[in-house]
Amino acid sequence: MKASTSTSSAAPAHNAPLPPTTSSAGRSSRIAPHSHIKGLGLTPEGFASNDTAGFIGQTNAREACGVVVDLIKSRKFSGRALLLVGAPGTGKTALALAVSHELGAKVPFCPMVGSEVYSTEVKKTEVLAEAFRRAIGLRIKETKEVYEGEVTELTPTEAENPLSGYGKTVSHVIVGLKTVKGTKQLRLDPTIYEAILKEKIVVGDVVYIEHNTGARVGRSDAYAASYDLESETYVPLPKGEVHKRKELVQDVTLGDLDAANARPQGGQDIMSVMGSLVKSGRTEVTEKLRQEVNKIVKGYVDQGVAEVVPGVVFIDEVHMLDIECFTYLNALLETPMAPTVIFATNRGNALVRGTTDIISAHGIPVDLLDRCMIVKTDAYTREQIGKVVQMRANIEGLKLGPEVVDRLAGEGEKSSLRYALQLLTPASILARLAGRTQIEVEDISEMDELFLDAKTSASMIGGDST
Ligand SMILES: Nc1ncnc2c1ncn2[C@@H]1O[C@H](COP(=O)(O)OP(=O)(O)OP(=O)(O)O)[C@@H](O)[C@H]1O
Ligand SMILES: [Mg+2]
């Protein structure tokens, strides 16, 4: 079992390994531009008077979202959804993320874009159902027998490999562990050695080991170096005996459990090994399987082993969904285990996709619109754009010369906040090419010569053709 907080760790009661989550990389890269957003930044009374938590301006929308957060927390938001509308780059995605932050640190946030439902392999409704499952977390508490301590010895013992004539293989590994109270030498299975190599465990690390897995907790603080900046976490020598009962907390999502169980569990016989080689990654998660998983989860909850943590599904560009998806969403919203749903769109009146004649606000059918609480995001002033630019520059570790913020704010006012933020990275490259560590106004000017903002480029083409 890896770090106890990781969402991708294996489910304890199922031995099925979790599939590599291809979507999680996409998820984090979609969240990365918002890393400065820490929450809605409201006062206890619910006012957004100051620019805390990384959120600048947008006071009305923030306060409205604050009310929604209160509704969610008091369980009065079920069957409803939050709809964020506003021009591109006005912070809709940022708001959705802030709402999920406000709901709690370990609340799952599952962002998707409307057009993701159009896959040739998976049904539209299936994509939605999966997103909803991924947004429901399960916090599993378990007391396990573990060995914990600082590694004092790590010796793999080799033996002849029966499979390759002259090769050798690790037959077992000797691990010495030390705690405040005592020391112990363990003789462990070779599979644990793989885990040890994978976690890059060396003598002096504090680890815990259970069954056939080992996880690194950190480096023992006896080895703490005196660097100011270091990625290593130092932990004290564990207390108590080496062998002990330890409470482990794991966060998984229902989506993870579904996927883990949809995989062929793999028998030991040769046919099933061959079969799993040929079969490609994705096995279908059926409704029946979901019901099974639900049943197991309910059992855990009843026993007090697990706790359900409803998260947030964020569907960006919701106008891209079609009528089938919308009706299905209505049904999903009413399921007992539904997460909080947040939609975002930058369209006004639009044709509902999949129909030929229904024109509706934001391209959403009326019956779904009726369930939505709509919050509008406002355009930014020059000063606000400047503040966001400065904040992003700090986060990305870029130094800005005098008047650069003002210049970028001007660019942002002409086009959009996103455009202004987008200019930061190329400007830093130009600055570096010029041998500077700091971005100067001339870098921004040079970029104006190299690149165009959308309005200018469109007007130039338009000017040519007329
Ligand atoms: N009020 C704000 N305070 C701080 N940062 C902001 C604020 N509004 C937007 N941002 C940042 O500006 C960038 C663009 O905002 P965001 O992606 O949320 O816009 P959007 O409304 O979702 O746009 P789109 O309609 O194109 O999806 C993001 O990096 C976001 O974190
Ligand atoms: Mg967005």
XYZ file of C-alpha atoms and ligand atoms in Angstrom:
498
model
C 0.000 0.000 0.000
C 1.437 3.289 -1.011
C 1.065 6.636 0.681
C -2.146 6.585 2.626
C -3.539 9.684 1.001
C -3.150 8.719 -2.625
C -6.397 8.279 -4.512
C -4.834 5.816 -6.888
C -3.861 3.287 -4.282
C -5.378 -0.147 -4.424
C -8.611 -0.916 -2.682
C -7.936 -2.917 0.425
C -10.702 -5.417 0.191
C -10.165 -6.072 -3.480
C -6.960 -7.510 -4.693
C -7.512 -6.194 -8.160
C -4.761 -3.770 -9.120
C -5.981 -0.361 -10.182
C -5.466 0.391 -13.842
C -3.048 3.208 -14.600
C -5.289 6.233 -14.558
C -4.626 7.845 -17.875
C -7.156 10.501 -17.107
C -5.472 11.707 -13.953
C -2.561 13.248 -15.819
C -5.002 15.193 -17.935
C -6.886 16.157 -14.852
C -3.910 17.640 -13.073
C -2.708 19.518 -16.130
C -6.138 21.050 -16.399
C -5.971 22.183 -12.794
C -2.368 23.425 -12.866
C -3.139 26.917 -14.257
C -5.335 27.429 -11.219
C -2.795 26.414 -8.594
C -2.965 29.887 -7.023
C -6.654 29.404 -6.212
C -6.952 28.148 -2.648
C -10.641 28.711 -2.051
C -13.359 31.317 -2.363
C -11.733 33.570 0.232
C -14.878 34.618 2.065
C -15.190 36.046 5.563
C -17.081 33.929 8.131
C -20.125 36.098 7.365
C -19.836 35.148 3.709
C -18.504 38.409 2.295
C -15.803 38.569 -0.324
C -14.364 41.852 0.808
C -10.703 41.047 0.422
C -8.612 39.286 -2.180
C -7.625 36.306 -0.106
C -7.234 32.671 -1.104
C -5.817 33.720 -4.461
C -9.104 35.009 -5.798
C -9.136 38.559 -7.127
C -12.373 40.514 -7.527
C -15.440 38.637 -8.799
C -17.097 39.428 -5.471
C -20.696 38.696 -6.478
C -19.912 35.337 -7.991
C -17.745 34.354 -5.021
C -20.401 35.269 -2.507
C -23.044 33.405 -4.505
C -20.803 30.344 -4.622
C -20.331 30.708 -0.886
C -24.091 30.375 -0.435
C -24.057 27.284 -2.632
C -21.268 25.793 -0.515
C -23.400 26.379 2.588
C -26.359 24.709 0.888
C -24.234 21.724 -0.081
C -22.828 21.385 3.418
C -26.292 21.490 4.963
C -27.437 18.883 2.423
C -29.981 21.151 0.795
C -28.473 21.154 -2.667
C -29.241 17.617 -3.790
C -31.005 17.266 -7.103
C -29.722 20.668 -8.146
C -26.730 22.006 -9.989
C -24.663 25.158 -10.126
C -24.341 26.824 -13.517
C -21.533 29.332 -14.016
C -21.933 31.629 -16.989
C -19.593 34.313 -18.208
C -17.212 35.371 -20.954
C -14.092 33.270 -21.617
C -11.318 33.709 -19.091
C -13.457 35.256 -16.382
C -12.687 32.561 -13.831
C -15.483 30.002 -14.183
C -13.174 27.028 -13.917
C -11.333 28.756 -11.095
C -14.630 29.245 -9.233
C -15.603 25.596 -9.614
C -12.231 24.559 -8.235
C -12.593 27.003 -5.352
C -15.985 25.532 -4.475
C -14.465 22.077 -4.277
C -11.641 23.432 -2.089
C -14.222 24.947 0.237
C -15.944 21.590 0.602
C -12.822 20.069 2.108
C -9.267 19.095 1.347
C -9.797 15.520 0.232
C -12.998 16.071 -1.719
C -12.676 14.557 -5.189
C -12.849 17.053 -8.053
C -13.627 15.551 -11.414
C -13.433 18.039 -14.253
C -14.566 17.218 -17.775
C -15.416 19.083 -20.950
C -18.797 18.652 -22.599
C -17.285 17.319 -25.810
C -15.586 14.466 -23.937
C -18.826 12.508 -24.204
C -18.398 12.098 -27.969
C -16.207 9.049 -28.049
C -16.477 6.321 -30.628
C -15.751 3.629 -28.069
C -17.822 4.559 -25.096
C -21.466 5.553 -24.921
C -22.171 9.176 -24.092
C -24.159 8.280 -21.033
C -21.382 5.979 -19.907
C -18.865 8.842 -19.939
C -21.183 10.886 -17.753
C -21.908 8.025 -15.400
C -18.190 7.385 -14.995
C -17.480 11.038 -14.238
C -20.152 10.958 -11.549
C -18.640 7.824 -10.018
C -15.174 9.384 -10.055
C -16.503 12.301 -8.067
C -17.667 10.207 -5.144
C -14.905 9.471 -2.719
C -14.667 6.758 -0.182
C -12.452 7.193 2.840
C -11.505 3.804 4.157
C -10.101 3.446 7.637
C -8.396 0.236 8.477
C -6.339 -0.985 11.343
C -3.596 -3.171 10.060
C -0.710 -5.090 11.468
C 2.322 -3.269 10.204
C 6.018 -3.068 10.796
C 7.228 0.465 11.090
C 10.604 1.938 11.766
C 13.814 3.402 10.477
C 15.661 1.082 8.141
C 18.962 -0.005 9.668
C 19.738 -2.819 7.310
C 18.666 -3.813 3.831
C 20.231 -6.962 2.473
C 18.781 -8.897 -0.413
C 19.878 -12.518 -0.408
C 20.467 -14.117 -3.769
C 19.880 -17.656 -4.858
C 20.233 -19.484 -8.121
C 17.445 -18.802 -10.535
C 15.720 -22.032 -11.538
C 14.439 -20.431 -14.733
C 17.568 -18.988 -16.288
C 20.368 -21.492 -16.022
C 23.202 -19.323 -14.763
C 21.300 -16.293 -13.459
C 20.593 -15.415 -9.912
C 17.476 -14.139 -8.282
C 16.569 -12.575 -4.973
C 15.254 -15.292 -2.672
C 14.458 -13.099 0.287
C 15.430 -9.793 1.781
C 16.549 -8.993 5.305
C 15.259 -5.673 6.610
C 16.281 -4.263 9.958
C 13.902 -1.753 11.519
C 14.448 0.514 14.488
C 12.007 2.513 16.579
C 12.335 4.416 19.823
C 11.447 1.274 21.726
C 13.295 -1.471 19.966
C 14.743 -3.051 16.867
C 13.681 -6.024 14.800
C 15.073 -7.950 11.899
C 12.561 -9.124 9.311
C 13.039 -11.773 6.683
C 10.756 -10.810 3.819
C 9.453 -12.157 0.574
C 11.169 -11.118 -2.715
C 8.013 -9.264 -3.846
C 8.596 -6.751 -1.103
C 12.063 -6.180 -2.551
C 10.440 -4.896 -5.743
C 8.350 -2.525 -3.696
C 11.467 -1.380 -1.843
C 13.275 -0.692 -5.103
C 10.280 1.111 -6.521
C 9.955 3.353 -3.497
C 13.734 3.902 -3.551
C 14.035 2.961 0.102
C 17.545 3.125 1.542
C 19.041 2.783 5.001
C 17.956 5.703 7.156
C 14.458 6.029 5.687
C 11.389 5.640 7.849
C 9.077 3.081 6.305
C 6.104 0.960 7.052
C 5.627 -2.513 5.705
C 2.528 -4.617 5.561
C 1.863 -7.864 3.739
C 3.931 -7.669 0.609
C 4.132 -3.945 0.164
C 6.258 -1.298 1.724
C 5.849 2.423 1.712
C 8.281 5.143 2.422
C 7.141 7.691 4.976
C 10.151 9.972 4.813
C 13.763 10.224 5.849
C 14.638 9.808 9.501
C 15.353 13.187 11.028
C 18.564 11.823 12.438
C 19.844 12.308 8.870
C 18.359 15.780 8.431
C 20.677 18.001 6.445
C 20.894 21.710 6.959
C 19.686 22.781 3.539
C 17.125 25.521 3.467
C 15.234 24.193 0.516
C 14.782 20.508 0.134
C 12.187 18.208 -1.276
C 12.804 15.596 1.401
C 10.474 15.288 4.351
C 12.123 14.365 7.603
C 10.139 12.421 10.142
C 10.994 11.476 13.707
C 11.889 7.932 14.671
C 8.572 6.110 15.108
C 7.412 5.517 18.648
C 6.395 2.168 20.104
C 7.437 -1.272 18.949
C 8.425 -2.152 15.409
C 5.468 -4.504 15.071
C 2.226 -2.700 15.776
C -1.332 -2.015 14.765
C -1.656 1.130 12.759
C -4.661 2.979 11.437
C -4.378 3.587 7.732
C -6.645 5.994 5.897
C -7.092 5.636 2.190
C -9.045 7.745 -0.236
C -10.424 6.056 -3.316
C -13.308 6.955 -5.570
C -16.161 4.733 -6.624
C -14.827 5.117 -10.160
C -11.504 3.617 -9.044
C -13.283 0.685 -7.441
C -15.394 0.081 -10.560
C -12.350 0.140 -12.799
C -10.338 -2.106 -10.518
C -13.091 -4.667 -10.484
C -13.862 -4.500 -14.193
C -10.390 -5.720 -14.951
C -10.037 -9.416 -15.461
C -8.881 -10.644 -12.097
C -6.394 -12.962 -13.784
C -6.155 -16.572 -12.826
C -2.921 -18.456 -12.377
C -3.381 -20.816 -15.301
C -1.551 -20.171 -18.524
C -4.673 -19.476 -20.589
C -5.810 -16.583 -18.484
C -2.322 -15.130 -18.525
C -2.290 -15.255 -22.320
C -5.816 -13.917 -22.454
C -4.932 -10.882 -20.453
C -1.977 -10.150 -22.713
C -4.134 -9.827 -25.771
C -7.064 -8.024 -24.263
C -6.629 -4.294 -24.436
C -6.844 -2.095 -21.393
C -10.444 -1.163 -21.207
C -13.029 -3.610 -19.979
C -16.545 -2.407 -19.688
C -17.897 -1.306 -16.352
C -21.448 -2.532 -16.388
C -24.352 -1.232 -14.391
C -24.469 -4.579 -12.644
C -20.881 -4.228 -11.540
C -21.621 -0.770 -10.204
C -24.475 -2.173 -8.168
C -22.135 -4.817 -6.772
C -19.555 -2.198 -5.845
C -22.288 -0.100 -4.241
C -23.334 -3.073 -2.176
C -19.813 -3.659 -0.912
C -19.394 0.037 -0.190
C -22.654 0.099 1.724
C -21.410 -2.823 3.773
C -18.245 -0.928 4.653
C -20.188 2.182 5.572
C -22.553 0.190 7.775
C -19.613 -1.406 9.556
C -18.100 2.010 10.110
C -14.994 1.108 8.129
C -15.597 3.604 5.361
C -17.106 6.991 4.923
C -18.582 8.393 1.713
C -17.128 11.739 0.649
C -19.282 13.284 -2.078
C -17.168 15.376 -4.415
C -17.679 17.697 -7.343
C -18.251 16.970 -11.043
C -17.378 19.940 -13.156
C -18.689 19.939 -16.714
C -17.107 22.759 -18.681
C -18.583 23.918 -22.007
C -21.854 22.294 -21.031
C -23.529 23.592 -24.222
C -21.548 20.905 -26.069
C -23.707 18.175 -24.522
C -26.723 16.989 -26.494
C -30.307 16.278 -25.593
C -29.629 12.634 -24.709
C -26.946 13.677 -22.256
C -29.181 16.315 -20.737
C -32.024 13.937 -20.031
C -29.571 11.459 -18.579
C -28.110 14.203 -16.397
C -31.570 14.918 -15.022
C -31.781 11.315 -13.941
C -28.217 11.226 -12.575
C -28.853 14.331 -10.491
C -31.611 12.500 -8.706
C -29.675 9.385 -7.806
C -29.157 9.076 -4.052
C -25.358 9.067 -4.295
C -24.990 12.036 -6.646
C -22.021 14.357 -6.211
C -22.303 18.120 -6.477
C -22.623 19.143 -10.101
C -21.203 22.356 -11.504
C -21.679 23.389 -15.125
C -19.957 26.196 -16.956
C -20.640 27.811 -20.288
C -19.757 30.970 -22.164
C -22.668 30.800 -24.621
C -25.866 32.802 -24.514
C -28.931 31.484 -26.283
C -28.051 28.487 -28.362
C -29.579 25.536 -30.132
C -29.799 22.488 -27.886
C -27.543 19.952 -29.572
C -29.289 16.908 -30.930
C -32.457 18.852 -31.679
C -33.279 20.894 -34.728
C -35.515 23.545 -33.273
C -35.125 23.930 -29.512
C -33.302 27.155 -28.804
C -32.691 27.654 -25.145
C -30.597 29.717 -22.764
C -26.980 28.433 -22.828
C -28.063 25.540 -25.041
C -29.467 23.735 -22.010
C -33.048 22.384 -22.078
C -35.471 24.094 -19.750
C -36.051 21.131 -17.463
C -32.365 21.023 -16.581
C -32.110 24.810 -16.415
C -34.843 24.769 -13.807
C -32.644 22.704 -11.549
C -29.714 25.070 -11.890
C -28.718 27.982 -9.720
C -27.080 30.370 -12.138
C -24.093 32.502 -11.180
C -22.592 35.027 -13.553
C -18.930 35.985 -13.678
C -18.061 39.597 -14.512
C -15.356 41.023 -16.718
C -12.190 42.210 -15.004
C -10.823 45.678 -14.614
C -7.303 46.524 -15.626
C -6.210 46.638 -12.001
C -7.629 43.198 -11.252
C -5.931 41.682 -14.295
C -2.678 43.186 -13.064
C -3.080 41.532 -9.681
C -3.739 38.097 -11.193
C -0.762 38.485 -13.541
C 1.493 39.372 -10.604
C 0.216 36.391 -8.635
C 0.805 33.941 -11.488
C 4.292 35.379 -12.035
C 5.111 34.767 -8.376
C 3.836 31.202 -8.565
C 5.734 30.437 -11.746
C 8.855 32.014 -10.264
C 9.147 34.742 -12.907
C 10.601 38.126 -12.058
C 8.879 41.120 -13.598
C 10.595 44.413 -14.274
C 8.961 47.783 -13.596
C 5.742 48.494 -15.481
C 5.535 44.977 -16.905
C 2.455 44.190 -14.832
C 0.793 47.345 -16.044
C 1.656 46.589 -19.638
C 0.299 43.033 -19.403
C -2.821 44.304 -17.663
C -3.322 46.581 -20.642
C -2.984 43.625 -23.010
C -5.455 41.711 -20.880
C -7.919 44.553 -20.963
C -7.718 44.647 -24.756
C -8.275 40.904 -25.166
C -8.765 38.787 -22.038
C -7.245 37.838 -18.711
C -6.260 34.475 -20.100
C -4.371 36.128 -22.976
C -2.423 38.264 -20.524
C -1.525 35.205 -18.427
C -0.615 33.285 -21.549
C 1.982 35.935 -22.459
C 4.000 35.342 -19.286
C 5.803 32.173 -20.318
C 6.855 33.221 -23.843
C 7.970 36.568 -22.421
C 10.180 34.757 -19.942
C 11.752 32.837 -22.828
C 12.453 36.045 -24.724
C 13.981 37.528 -21.583
C 16.213 34.508 -21.166
C 17.309 34.699 -24.811
C 18.276 38.291 -24.183
C 20.344 37.105 -21.226
C 18.134 38.547 -18.523
C 16.506 36.856 -15.549
C 13.787 39.439 -15.373
C 10.984 40.115 -17.839
C 11.085 43.700 -19.126
C 8.553 45.772 -21.035
C 10.604 45.340 -24.210
C 9.990 41.571 -24.075
C 6.279 42.234 -24.154
C 6.713 44.680 -27.011
C 8.791 42.179 -28.947
C 6.060 39.642 -28.443
C 3.561 42.082 -29.877
C 5.655 42.081 -33.034
C 5.920 38.293 -33.104
C 2.409 37.328 -32.130
C -1.060 38.734 -32.520
C -4.000 38.712 -30.198
C -7.206 37.347 -31.657
C -8.883 40.684 -32.364
C -5.905 42.124 -34.207
C -5.333 38.980 -36.247
C -8.981 38.754 -37.258
C -9.148 42.393 -38.230
C -5.995 42.060 -40.344
C -7.369 39.137 -42.317
C -10.696 40.899 -42.588
C -8.945 44.023 -43.846
C -7.092 42.067 -46.538
C -10.128 40.414 -47.990
C -12.303 43.491 -48.251
N -10.686 36.264 -9.999
C -9.569 35.597 -10.285
N -8.557 35.596 -9.409
C -7.431 34.937 -9.696
N -7.226 34.230 -10.805
C -8.196 34.166 -11.720
C -9.433 34.825 -11.482
N -10.219 34.611 -12.543
C -9.541 33.844 -13.389
N -8.315 33.552 -12.897
C -7.286 32.787 -13.577
O -7.336 33.146 -14.948
C -7.205 32.007 -15.787
C -8.423 31.858 -16.675
O -9.596 31.624 -15.892
P -10.569 30.379 -16.095
O -9.871 29.283 -16.800
O -11.175 30.050 -14.795
O -11.635 31.035 -17.063
P -12.983 30.412 -17.641
O -14.059 31.364 -17.264
O -13.105 29.004 -17.191
O -12.746 30.516 -19.187
P -13.350 29.595 -20.370
O -14.737 30.063 -20.645
O -12.432 29.902 -21.508
O -13.275 28.194 -19.927
C -6.977 30.834 -14.877
O -5.590 30.619 -14.738
C -7.588 31.305 -13.567
O -7.000 30.634 -12.468
Mg -12.905 27.190 -18.205
